[in-house]
Structure formats: C-alpha cells, structure tokens
Amino acid sequence: MVLCNLCPRRCNAERTETEGKGFCRMGTRAVVARAARHMWEEPCLSGTRGSGTVFFSGCTLGCVFCQNEPISHHELGQGMDAKQLCQLFERVEALGVHNLNLVTPTHFAPVIFDALRMRKMGIPVVWNSSGYESVEMIEQARGLVDIFLPDFKYATEKTAVQLAKAPDYFDVTLRAIRAMCDVTGAPVYDEDGMMQKGTLVRHLILPLRTAESMRILDAIANELPAGTPVSLMRQYTPMNGVDIPGLDRRLTSREYIRVRDHMFDLGLDGFLQQKESADSAYTPAFMDEESTRLFPSK
C-alpha cells in the first residue's frame, strides 16, 4: 500500500495493487483497456504506419465530457504489472508503428517507468496526457519519454472547476508543459517528418469558450519556447449526457475560425484538425479483439 501524491491533486490517498481511494480510483497495478495501431493522431505521430496506442483506465482529471468515458471514469481493462506491461509494449512495437503512445498514463507512472526500464524501446515513447501533471513526475520521465503530448484545456478557474474539479488547472498545466519542453528540448523530426523528440501541445476548442482558447494560445506563444508546435482540435462532440451551456452541441464554424485565425496571428506552428473528426465514430472501441490479442498472458 502507498499514499499517493503523483498528480497535482495530491490526494495522499491509499492505493493497493488493485484498489485506490484517490481521485483516479485506481490501484497501483496498471489497468490497460486497449492496445492497438491508431491512425488518427497528428500526422507527425500517425504517419503511414500508425501510432501504437496503449490506453490506460482511470484519469487524474476526469473531464465531464470525456470521449473515453468508459475507461476514464470506470475501471474497464486488464491489470498488469511492470513485466506484463513491458511484454505489451514489445508487442505493440512489433506492429511496425512509428511510436509507443501511452494514453492517460499519469496515475500509473511508477509501474510504467519500471516497464520502460526493463527494455529499451526501438521507437519513440509518447506521454499522451491531460497536461495536469506535477513537475516532479515530468522530471522522473527524463530519459524514458521522448515526446510529450499534453492537452492544454482550460484557461479560467470557473471552467476548470465546472468541467474537471481542478481550479488550479491553468497554472499547474502551464508549469508542467514548461517542464516537458525542458525535458525533451526542441522538436526533432526524421526525414519523413515523424516526430522523434519534443513536446506537442493539444488544445480542444469548446463551444461558448473561444476567449479561453485564445488565452491558452497566448500563453503558448508567450510562455513556451519558440517553435513549440500546437495541435488545434475541433473534434468536440457532446458525450455522456452533459447538461452544461454550450456543451450540448458541436463547435460552430464561426467559433473555430475565430480561434484558428488567432493562432495564425500569433504565428504558432502546428496542425489543424478537420471538421469531420467531430464524430463519435472516431472514439475507439475498448477491449475489442484487435486490442486484446496483444495482451500478454496473465
């Protein structure tokens, strides 16, 4: 049993291998809900061979509109120790993918780091998270993680409380992303344009909250190293029966264009998501045959 303070919530909650009393509700043994080739990440991550995603259950942020709600808010998946995770990572790499993409890994960081130390990956390791991280945890990833892929979600305390019960989200996430940039250094790409090292910041535009999006883009432009790429996402889709003004509909073209143009005005590098991505069909199926055949024997 450990008392956990991995994430910025610092619950100091009891966690055994299989049970947890903290915000994430998870034990210390990693719970994996899906492992498969994924073609829908940014072009510099998915490329032609796909990103080798490993989805973990539970979450330290728990946004009310999460498109991965079956795993972020529940405990769907198979428990794995470090040795089993290492075997899984090896099988994902054997798919011929461009990278190992660890999705929502923060609350399982110790066992994931142990797994990564057991075998040196031959492809870049991506830490795909909510951005709500402690600087201490980011430093522990040095030498183990090649690419950080954080979300930068909320700019105001009101929105962060309403949607994720995290009033300190903006300040904490900005500090964390600064630390990520320090750990990885400037982005590095291979001859095919695939990211090998660096930090790529994602931002999902939310309906009725374009002013917050613009503040976040301002922070990226003014507070992060020049050249930090941004992925501006327009895929918001109403999920989970959320009854909050604006979140019951998709983003309008006018809202998107306002934020996109601000990104252009700031001269930020990065990626723009297509309108067609705002569809629940892009939400992956968890614990399907494609995924579970990669799982190591219990």
mmCIF file of C-alpha atoms in Angstrom:
data_model
loop_
_atom_site.group_PDB
_atom_site.id
_atom_site.type_symbol
_atom_site.label_atom_id
_atom_site.label_comp_id
_atom_site.label_asym_id
_atom_site.label_seq_id
_atom_site.Cartn_x
_atom_site.Cartn_y
_atom_site.Cartn_z
ATOM 1 C CA MET A 1 0.000 0.000 0.000
ATOM 2 C CA VAL A 2 1.214 3.508 -0.837
ATOM 3 C CA LEU A 3 -0.034 7.001 -0.080
ATOM 4 C CA CYS A 4 -0.280 8.624 -3.488
ATOM 5 C CA ASN A 5 0.692 12.167 -4.444
ATOM 6 C CA LEU A 6 1.623 11.535 -8.074
ATOM 7 C CA CYS A 7 -0.670 14.115 -9.655
ATOM 8 C CA PRO A 8 -1.322 17.775 -8.737
ATOM 9 C CA ARG A 9 -4.394 16.817 -6.699
ATOM 10 C CA ARG A 10 -2.018 15.294 -4.119
ATOM 11 C CA CYS A 11 -4.772 13.158 -2.598
ATOM 12 C CA ASN A 12 -2.365 11.403 -0.210
ATOM 13 C CA ALA A 13 -4.814 8.540 -0.681
ATOM 14 C CA GLU A 14 -4.231 4.868 -0.013
ATOM 15 C CA ARG A 15 -3.551 2.739 -3.081
ATOM 16 C CA THR A 16 -3.020 -1.006 -3.063
ATOM 17 C CA GLU A 17 -2.210 -3.051 -6.166
ATOM 18 C CA THR A 18 -5.862 -3.339 -7.135
ATOM 19 C CA GLU A 19 -7.755 -0.616 -5.253
ATOM 20 C CA GLY A 20 -7.424 3.119 -4.784
ATOM 21 C CA LYS A 21 -9.186 5.720 -2.676
ATOM 22 C CA GLY A 22 -7.896 8.755 -4.564
ATOM 23 C CA PHE A 23 -9.478 10.850 -7.300
ATOM 24 C CA CYS A 24 -8.465 8.392 -10.041
ATOM 25 C CA ARG A 25 -9.947 5.468 -8.061
ATOM 26 C CA MET A 26 -7.230 3.144 -9.338
ATOM 27 C CA GLY A 27 -4.732 0.854 -7.663
ATOM 28 C CA THR A 28 -1.013 0.891 -8.412
ATOM 29 C CA ARG A 29 -1.176 -2.020 -10.880
ATOM 30 C CA ALA A 30 -1.720 -0.573 -14.354
ATOM 31 C CA VAL A 31 -5.120 -1.241 -15.927
ATOM 32 C CA VAL A 32 -4.957 -1.351 -19.725
ATOM 33 C CA ALA A 33 -8.166 -1.007 -21.742
ATOM 34 C CA ARG A 34 -6.794 -1.048 -25.267
ATOM 35 C CA ALA A 35 -3.568 -1.572 -27.198
ATOM 36 C CA ALA A 36 -3.640 -1.193 -30.979
ATOM 37 C CA ARG A 37 -2.452 0.698 -34.028
ATOM 38 C CA HIS A 38 -4.100 4.148 -34.166
ATOM 39 C CA MET A 39 -4.248 6.204 -37.377
ATOM 40 C CA TRP A 40 -5.972 9.338 -36.068
ATOM 41 C CA GLU A 41 -3.235 11.179 -34.217
ATOM 42 C CA GLU A 42 -1.389 14.172 -35.664
ATOM 43 C CA PRO A 43 0.406 13.434 -38.986
ATOM 44 C CA CYS A 44 3.828 13.576 -37.319
ATOM 45 C CA LEU A 45 2.727 10.793 -34.947
ATOM 46 C CA SER A 46 0.446 8.548 -37.017
ATOM 47 C CA GLY A 47 2.293 8.830 -40.310
ATOM 48 C CA THR A 48 1.681 5.902 -42.656
ATOM 49 C CA ARG A 49 2.116 3.067 -40.134
ATOM 50 C CA GLY A 50 0.093 4.418 -37.231
ATOM 51 C CA SER A 51 0.789 5.238 -33.607
ATOM 52 C CA GLY A 52 0.981 2.304 -31.209
ATOM 53 C CA THR A 53 -1.522 3.396 -28.581
ATOM 54 C CA VAL A 54 -1.906 1.893 -25.135
ATOM 55 C CA PHE A 55 -4.990 3.264 -23.339
ATOM 56 C CA PHE A 56 -4.974 3.183 -19.532
ATOM 57 C CA SER A 57 -8.133 3.223 -17.412
ATOM 58 C CA GLY A 58 -8.811 5.921 -14.839
ATOM 59 C CA CYS A 59 -7.802 9.576 -15.013
ATOM 60 C CA THR A 60 -6.430 12.283 -12.739
ATOM 61 C CA LEU A 61 -8.547 14.993 -14.416
ATOM 62 C CA GLY A 62 -11.887 13.349 -15.268
ATOM 63 C CA CYS A 63 -13.480 15.903 -17.610
ATOM 64 C CA VAL A 64 -17.263 15.575 -17.660
ATOM 65 C CA PHE A 65 -17.400 15.442 -21.484
ATOM 66 C CA CYS A 66 -14.603 12.890 -21.957
ATOM 67 C CA GLN A 67 -14.904 10.897 -25.178
ATOM 68 C CA ASN A 68 -13.124 7.999 -23.460
ATOM 69 C CA GLU A 69 -15.598 7.981 -20.549
ATOM 70 C CA PRO A 70 -15.935 4.149 -20.477
ATOM 71 C CA ILE A 71 -12.326 3.931 -19.301
ATOM 72 C CA SER A 72 -11.548 7.378 -17.832
ATOM 73 C CA HIS A 73 -14.468 7.218 -15.393
ATOM 74 C CA HIS A 74 -14.589 3.447 -14.937
ATOM 75 C CA GLU A 75 -12.222 0.514 -14.470
ATOM 76 C CA LEU A 76 -12.515 -1.305 -17.781
ATOM 77 C CA GLY A 77 -9.417 -3.286 -18.687
ATOM 78 C CA GLN A 78 -6.807 -5.815 -17.630
ATOM 79 C CA GLY A 79 -4.466 -5.284 -14.699
ATOM 80 C CA MET A 80 -0.752 -5.572 -15.474
ATOM 81 C CA ASP A 81 2.496 -5.418 -13.539
ATOM 82 C CA ALA A 82 5.695 -3.955 -14.968
ATOM 83 C CA LYS A 83 6.804 -7.211 -16.619
ATOM 84 C CA GLN A 84 3.450 -7.665 -18.356
ATOM 85 C CA LEU A 85 3.470 -4.032 -19.472
ATOM 86 C CA CYS A 86 6.949 -4.497 -20.915
ATOM 87 C CA GLN A 87 5.693 -7.521 -22.872
ATOM 88 C CA LEU A 88 2.731 -5.500 -24.126
ATOM 89 C CA PHE A 89 4.951 -2.611 -25.216
ATOM 90 C CA GLU A 90 7.143 -5.061 -27.142
ATOM 91 C CA ARG A 91 4.110 -6.479 -28.954
ATOM 92 C CA VAL A 92 2.881 -3.007 -29.847
ATOM 93 C CA GLU A 93 6.301 -2.111 -31.251
ATOM 94 C CA ALA A 94 6.213 -5.331 -33.313
ATOM 95 C CA LEU A 95 3.189 -3.943 -35.196
ATOM 96 C CA GLY A 96 5.646 -1.733 -37.062
ATOM 97 C CA VAL A 97 4.161 1.509 -35.699
ATOM 98 C CA HIS A 98 6.010 4.820 -35.531
ATOM 99 C CA ASN A 99 5.878 5.187 -31.746
ATOM 100 C CA LEU A 100 4.571 3.826 -28.449
ATOM 101 C CA ASN A 101 1.756 6.172 -27.406
ATOM 102 C CA LEU A 102 0.811 5.952 -23.702
ATOM 103 C CA VAL A 103 -2.670 7.461 -23.272
ATOM 104 C CA THR A 104 -3.689 8.788 -19.813
ATOM 105 C CA PRO A 105 -0.675 7.246 -18.055
ATOM 106 C CA THR A 106 -0.060 9.663 -15.164
ATOM 107 C CA HIS A 107 -1.617 7.722 -12.282
ATOM 108 C CA PHE A 108 0.344 4.598 -13.289
ATOM 109 C CA ALA A 109 3.670 6.382 -13.801
ATOM 110 C CA PRO A 110 5.808 4.269 -11.418
ATOM 111 C CA VAL A 111 4.864 0.911 -12.955
ATOM 112 C CA ILE A 112 5.092 2.340 -16.495
ATOM 113 C CA PHE A 113 8.573 3.733 -15.814
ATOM 114 C CA ASP A 114 9.626 0.342 -14.408
ATOM 115 C CA ALA A 115 8.367 -1.342 -17.590
ATOM 116 C CA LEU A 116 10.240 1.120 -19.810
ATOM 117 C CA ARG A 117 13.464 0.493 -17.879
ATOM 118 C CA MET A 118 13.189 -3.267 -18.468
ATOM 119 C CA ARG A 119 13.624 -2.964 -22.229
ATOM 120 C CA LYS A 120 14.837 -0.073 -24.347
ATOM 121 C CA MET A 121 12.193 0.775 -26.923
ATOM 122 C CA GLY A 122 13.314 0.977 -30.538
ATOM 123 C CA ILE A 123 10.705 3.645 -31.277
ATOM 124 C CA PRO A 124 9.905 6.962 -29.556
ATOM 125 C CA VAL A 125 7.784 6.838 -26.393
ATOM 126 C CA VAL A 126 4.894 9.328 -26.279
ATOM 127 C CA TRP A 127 3.372 10.536 -22.983
ATOM 128 C CA ASN A 128 -0.199 11.463 -24.002
ATOM 129 C CA SER A 129 -1.888 13.195 -21.063
ATOM 130 C CA SER A 130 -4.323 15.850 -19.862
ATOM 131 C CA GLY A 131 -1.432 18.198 -19.133
ATOM 132 C CA TYR A 132 -2.459 18.212 -15.459
ATOM 133 C CA GLU A 133 0.882 16.926 -14.203
ATOM 134 C CA SER A 134 3.363 17.628 -11.437
ATOM 135 C CA VAL A 135 6.791 18.931 -12.416
ATOM 136 C CA GLU A 136 8.327 16.210 -10.240
ATOM 137 C CA MET A 137 6.668 13.464 -12.273
ATOM 138 C CA ILE A 138 7.771 15.061 -15.549
ATOM 139 C CA GLU A 139 11.365 15.088 -14.321
ATOM 140 C CA GLN A 140 11.110 11.378 -13.475
ATOM 141 C CA ALA A 141 10.248 10.716 -17.121
ATOM 142 C CA ARG A 142 13.584 12.146 -18.301
ATOM 143 C CA GLY A 143 15.412 9.540 -20.371
ATOM 144 C CA LEU A 144 12.303 7.337 -20.605
ATOM 145 C CA VAL A 145 9.861 9.525 -22.546
ATOM 146 C CA ASP A 146 10.813 11.066 -25.888
ATOM 147 C CA ILE A 147 7.667 13.009 -26.767
ATOM 148 C CA PHE A 148 5.158 14.744 -24.519
ATOM 149 C CA LEU A 149 1.662 15.173 -25.962
ATOM 150 C CA PRO A 150 -0.225 17.220 -23.348
ATOM 151 C CA ASP A 151 -3.664 18.746 -23.615
ATOM 152 C CA PHE A 152 -3.990 22.383 -22.551
ATOM 153 C CA LYS A 153 -7.711 22.509 -21.838
ATOM 154 C CA TYR A 154 -8.939 25.330 -19.592
ATOM 155 C CA ALA A 155 -7.948 28.949 -19.026
ATOM 156 C CA THR A 156 -10.231 30.030 -16.188
ATOM 157 C CA GLU A 157 -10.805 28.698 -12.700
ATOM 158 C CA LYS A 158 -14.574 28.723 -13.254
ATOM 159 C CA THR A 159 -14.420 26.435 -16.286
ATOM 160 C CA ALA A 160 -11.801 24.142 -14.771
ATOM 161 C CA VAL A 161 -13.928 23.676 -11.659
ATOM 162 C CA GLN A 162 -17.143 23.183 -13.610
ATOM 163 C CA LEU A 163 -15.721 20.647 -16.051
ATOM 164 C CA ALA A 164 -12.934 18.911 -14.113
ATOM 165 C CA LYS A 165 -12.989 19.996 -10.437
ATOM 166 C CA ALA A 166 -9.470 21.353 -10.888
ATOM 167 C CA PRO A 167 -9.404 25.087 -10.001
ATOM 168 C CA ASP A 168 -5.620 25.294 -10.422
ATOM 169 C CA TYR A 169 -5.595 23.671 -13.864
ATOM 170 C CA PHE A 170 -4.252 26.593 -15.933
ATOM 171 C CA ASP A 171 -1.265 27.477 -13.735
ATOM 172 C CA VAL A 172 -0.380 23.856 -12.968
ATOM 173 C CA THR A 173 -0.578 22.796 -16.601
ATOM 174 C CA LEU A 174 1.460 25.736 -17.864
ATOM 175 C CA ARG A 175 4.228 24.870 -15.370
ATOM 176 C CA ALA A 176 4.053 21.210 -16.371
ATOM 177 C CA ILE A 177 4.294 21.928 -20.089
ATOM 178 C CA ARG A 178 7.266 24.218 -19.491
ATOM 179 C CA ALA A 179 8.928 21.286 -17.711
ATOM 180 C CA MET A 180 8.047 18.961 -20.607
ATOM 181 C CA CYS A 181 9.721 21.329 -23.062
ATOM 182 C CA ASP A 182 12.785 21.403 -20.830
ATOM 183 C CA VAL A 183 12.954 17.593 -20.640
ATOM 184 C CA THR A 184 12.551 16.971 -24.376
ATOM 185 C CA GLY A 185 14.197 20.048 -25.820
ATOM 186 C CA ALA A 186 13.200 21.434 -29.208
ATOM 187 C CA PRO A 187 11.186 19.204 -31.555
ATOM 188 C CA VAL A 188 13.186 16.761 -33.680
ATOM 189 C CA TYR A 189 11.758 15.089 -36.808
ATOM 190 C CA ASP A 190 13.142 12.377 -39.057
ATOM 191 C CA GLU A 191 13.461 12.600 -42.833
ATOM 192 C CA ASP A 192 9.809 11.578 -43.229
ATOM 193 C CA GLY A 193 8.537 14.297 -40.886
ATOM 194 C CA MET A 194 7.851 11.916 -37.993
ATOM 195 C CA MET A 195 8.454 13.390 -34.550
ATOM 196 C CA GLN A 196 11.293 11.693 -32.698
ATOM 197 C CA LYS A 197 11.571 14.052 -29.757
ATOM 198 C CA GLY A 198 9.819 17.140 -28.428
ATOM 199 C CA THR A 199 6.600 18.487 -26.936
ATOM 200 C CA LEU A 200 3.419 18.923 -28.985
ATOM 201 C CA VAL A 201 0.604 20.803 -27.219
ATOM 202 C CA ARG A 202 -3.013 19.963 -27.992
ATOM 203 C CA HIS A 203 -5.946 22.280 -27.438
ATOM 204 C CA LEU A 204 -9.581 21.290 -27.911
ATOM 205 C CA ILE A 205 -11.807 24.296 -28.649
ATOM 206 C CA LEU A 206 -15.015 24.147 -26.600
ATOM 207 C CA PRO A 207 -18.320 25.768 -27.621
ATOM 208 C CA LEU A 208 -19.008 29.179 -25.995
ATOM 209 C CA ARG A 209 -15.430 29.313 -24.703
ATOM 210 C CA THR A 210 -13.380 30.748 -27.565
ATOM 211 C CA ALA A 211 -11.956 33.508 -25.351
ATOM 212 C CA GLU A 212 -10.390 30.812 -23.173
ATOM 213 C CA SER A 213 -8.915 29.141 -26.253
ATOM 214 C CA MET A 214 -7.333 32.420 -27.288
ATOM 215 C CA ARG A 215 -5.863 32.941 -23.811
ATOM 216 C CA ILE A 216 -4.330 29.477 -23.941
ATOM 217 C CA LEU A 217 -2.811 30.168 -27.361
ATOM 218 C CA ASP A 218 -1.423 33.438 -25.976
ATOM 219 C CA ALA A 219 0.208 31.516 -23.127
ATOM 220 C CA ILE A 220 1.755 29.034 -25.550
ATOM 221 C CA ALA A 221 3.130 31.865 -27.681
ATOM 222 C CA ASN A 222 4.443 33.919 -24.754
ATOM 223 C CA GLU A 223 5.412 31.356 -22.107
ATOM 224 C CA LEU A 224 6.737 28.332 -24.019
ATOM 225 C CA PRO A 225 9.873 28.038 -26.159
ATOM 226 C CA ALA A 226 9.547 29.410 -29.674
ATOM 227 C CA GLY A 227 8.706 26.674 -32.163
ATOM 228 C CA THR A 228 6.624 24.592 -29.755
ATOM 229 C CA PRO A 229 4.025 23.035 -32.102
ATOM 230 C CA VAL A 230 0.303 23.232 -31.401
ATOM 231 C CA SER A 231 -2.495 20.909 -32.481
ATOM 232 C CA LEU A 232 -5.728 22.915 -32.641
ATOM 233 C CA MET A 233 -8.604 20.469 -32.288
ATOM 234 C CA ARG A 234 -12.223 20.943 -33.343
ATOM 235 C CA GLN A 235 -13.490 17.427 -32.569
ATOM 236 C CA TYR A 236 -15.689 18.307 -29.570
ATOM 237 C CA THR A 237 -18.740 16.036 -29.650
ATOM 238 C CA PRO A 238 -21.490 16.046 -26.989
ATOM 239 C CA MET A 239 -20.982 12.945 -24.861
ATOM 240 C CA ASN A 240 -22.173 11.445 -21.575
ATOM 241 C CA GLY A 241 -25.410 13.450 -21.400
ATOM 242 C CA VAL A 242 -23.613 16.595 -20.212
ATOM 243 C CA ASP A 243 -26.130 19.382 -19.467
ATOM 244 C CA ILE A 244 -23.913 22.479 -19.461
ATOM 245 C CA PRO A 245 -24.488 25.529 -21.687
ATOM 246 C CA GLY A 246 -22.660 25.086 -24.975
ATOM 247 C CA LEU A 247 -21.504 21.558 -24.309
ATOM 248 C CA ASP A 248 -24.766 20.133 -25.639
ATOM 249 C CA ARG A 249 -23.726 20.985 -29.206
ATOM 250 C CA ARG A 250 -20.753 20.850 -31.505
ATOM 251 C CA LEU A 251 -18.463 23.739 -32.294
ATOM 252 C CA THR A 252 -19.705 26.199 -34.908
ATOM 253 C CA SER A 253 -17.569 27.165 -37.905
ATOM 254 C CA ARG A 254 -17.567 30.755 -36.663
ATOM 255 C CA GLU A 255 -16.167 29.725 -33.271
ATOM 256 C CA TYR A 256 -13.490 27.594 -34.883
ATOM 257 C CA ILE A 257 -12.422 30.265 -37.369
ATOM 258 C CA ARG A 258 -12.092 32.863 -34.584
ATOM 259 C CA VAL A 259 -9.619 30.683 -32.683
ATOM 260 C CA ARG A 260 -7.841 29.419 -35.790
ATOM 261 C CA ASP A 261 -7.226 32.960 -37.011
ATOM 262 C CA HIS A 262 -5.837 33.928 -33.612
ATOM 263 C CA MET A 263 -3.409 31.011 -33.875
ATOM 264 C CA PHE A 264 -2.344 32.316 -37.296
ATOM 265 C CA ASP A 265 -1.954 35.858 -35.947
ATOM 266 C CA LEU A 266 0.375 34.554 -33.208
ATOM 267 C CA GLY A 267 2.491 32.725 -35.778
ATOM 268 C CA LEU A 268 2.226 29.382 -33.985
ATOM 269 C CA ASP A 269 3.375 26.260 -35.792
ATOM 270 C CA GLY A 270 1.320 23.100 -35.747
ATOM 271 C CA PHE A 271 -1.715 21.259 -37.009
ATOM 272 C CA LEU A 272 -5.374 21.961 -37.699
ATOM 273 C CA GLN A 273 -7.965 19.231 -37.245
ATOM 274 C CA GLN A 274 -10.543 18.558 -39.934
ATOM 275 C CA LYS A 275 -14.239 19.176 -39.260
ATOM 276 C CA GLU A 276 -15.056 15.520 -39.989
ATOM 277 C CA SER A 277 -13.227 14.473 -36.812
ATOM 278 C CA ALA A 278 -16.154 15.750 -34.697
ATOM 279 C CA ASP A 279 -17.905 12.402 -34.790
ATOM 280 C CA SER A 280 -18.370 9.719 -32.152
ATOM 281 C CA ALA A 281 -17.242 7.179 -34.776
ATOM 282 C CA TYR A 282 -13.672 8.295 -34.033
ATOM 283 C CA THR A 283 -13.960 7.165 -30.424
ATOM 284 C CA PRO A 284 -12.069 3.849 -30.171
ATOM 285 C CA ALA A 285 -13.698 0.602 -29.071
ATOM 286 C CA PHE A 286 -12.136 -0.707 -25.885
ATOM 287 C CA MET A 287 -11.344 -4.332 -25.043
ATOM 288 C CA ASP A 288 -12.090 -5.442 -28.603
ATOM 289 C CA GLU A 289 -10.468 -8.429 -30.339
ATOM 290 C CA GLU A 290 -7.872 -6.294 -32.120
ATOM 291 C CA SER A 291 -6.663 -4.945 -28.810
ATOM 292 C CA THR A 292 -6.876 -7.949 -26.509
ATOM 293 C CA ARG A 293 -4.905 -10.257 -28.790
ATOM 294 C CA LEU A 294 -1.854 -8.115 -27.987
ATOM 295 C CA PHE A 295 -2.264 -8.528 -24.245
ATOM 296 C CA PRO A 296 0.334 -10.736 -22.518
ATOM 297 C CA SER A 297 -0.787 -13.858 -20.705
ATOM 298 C CA LYS A 298 -1.917 -13.261 -17.154
#
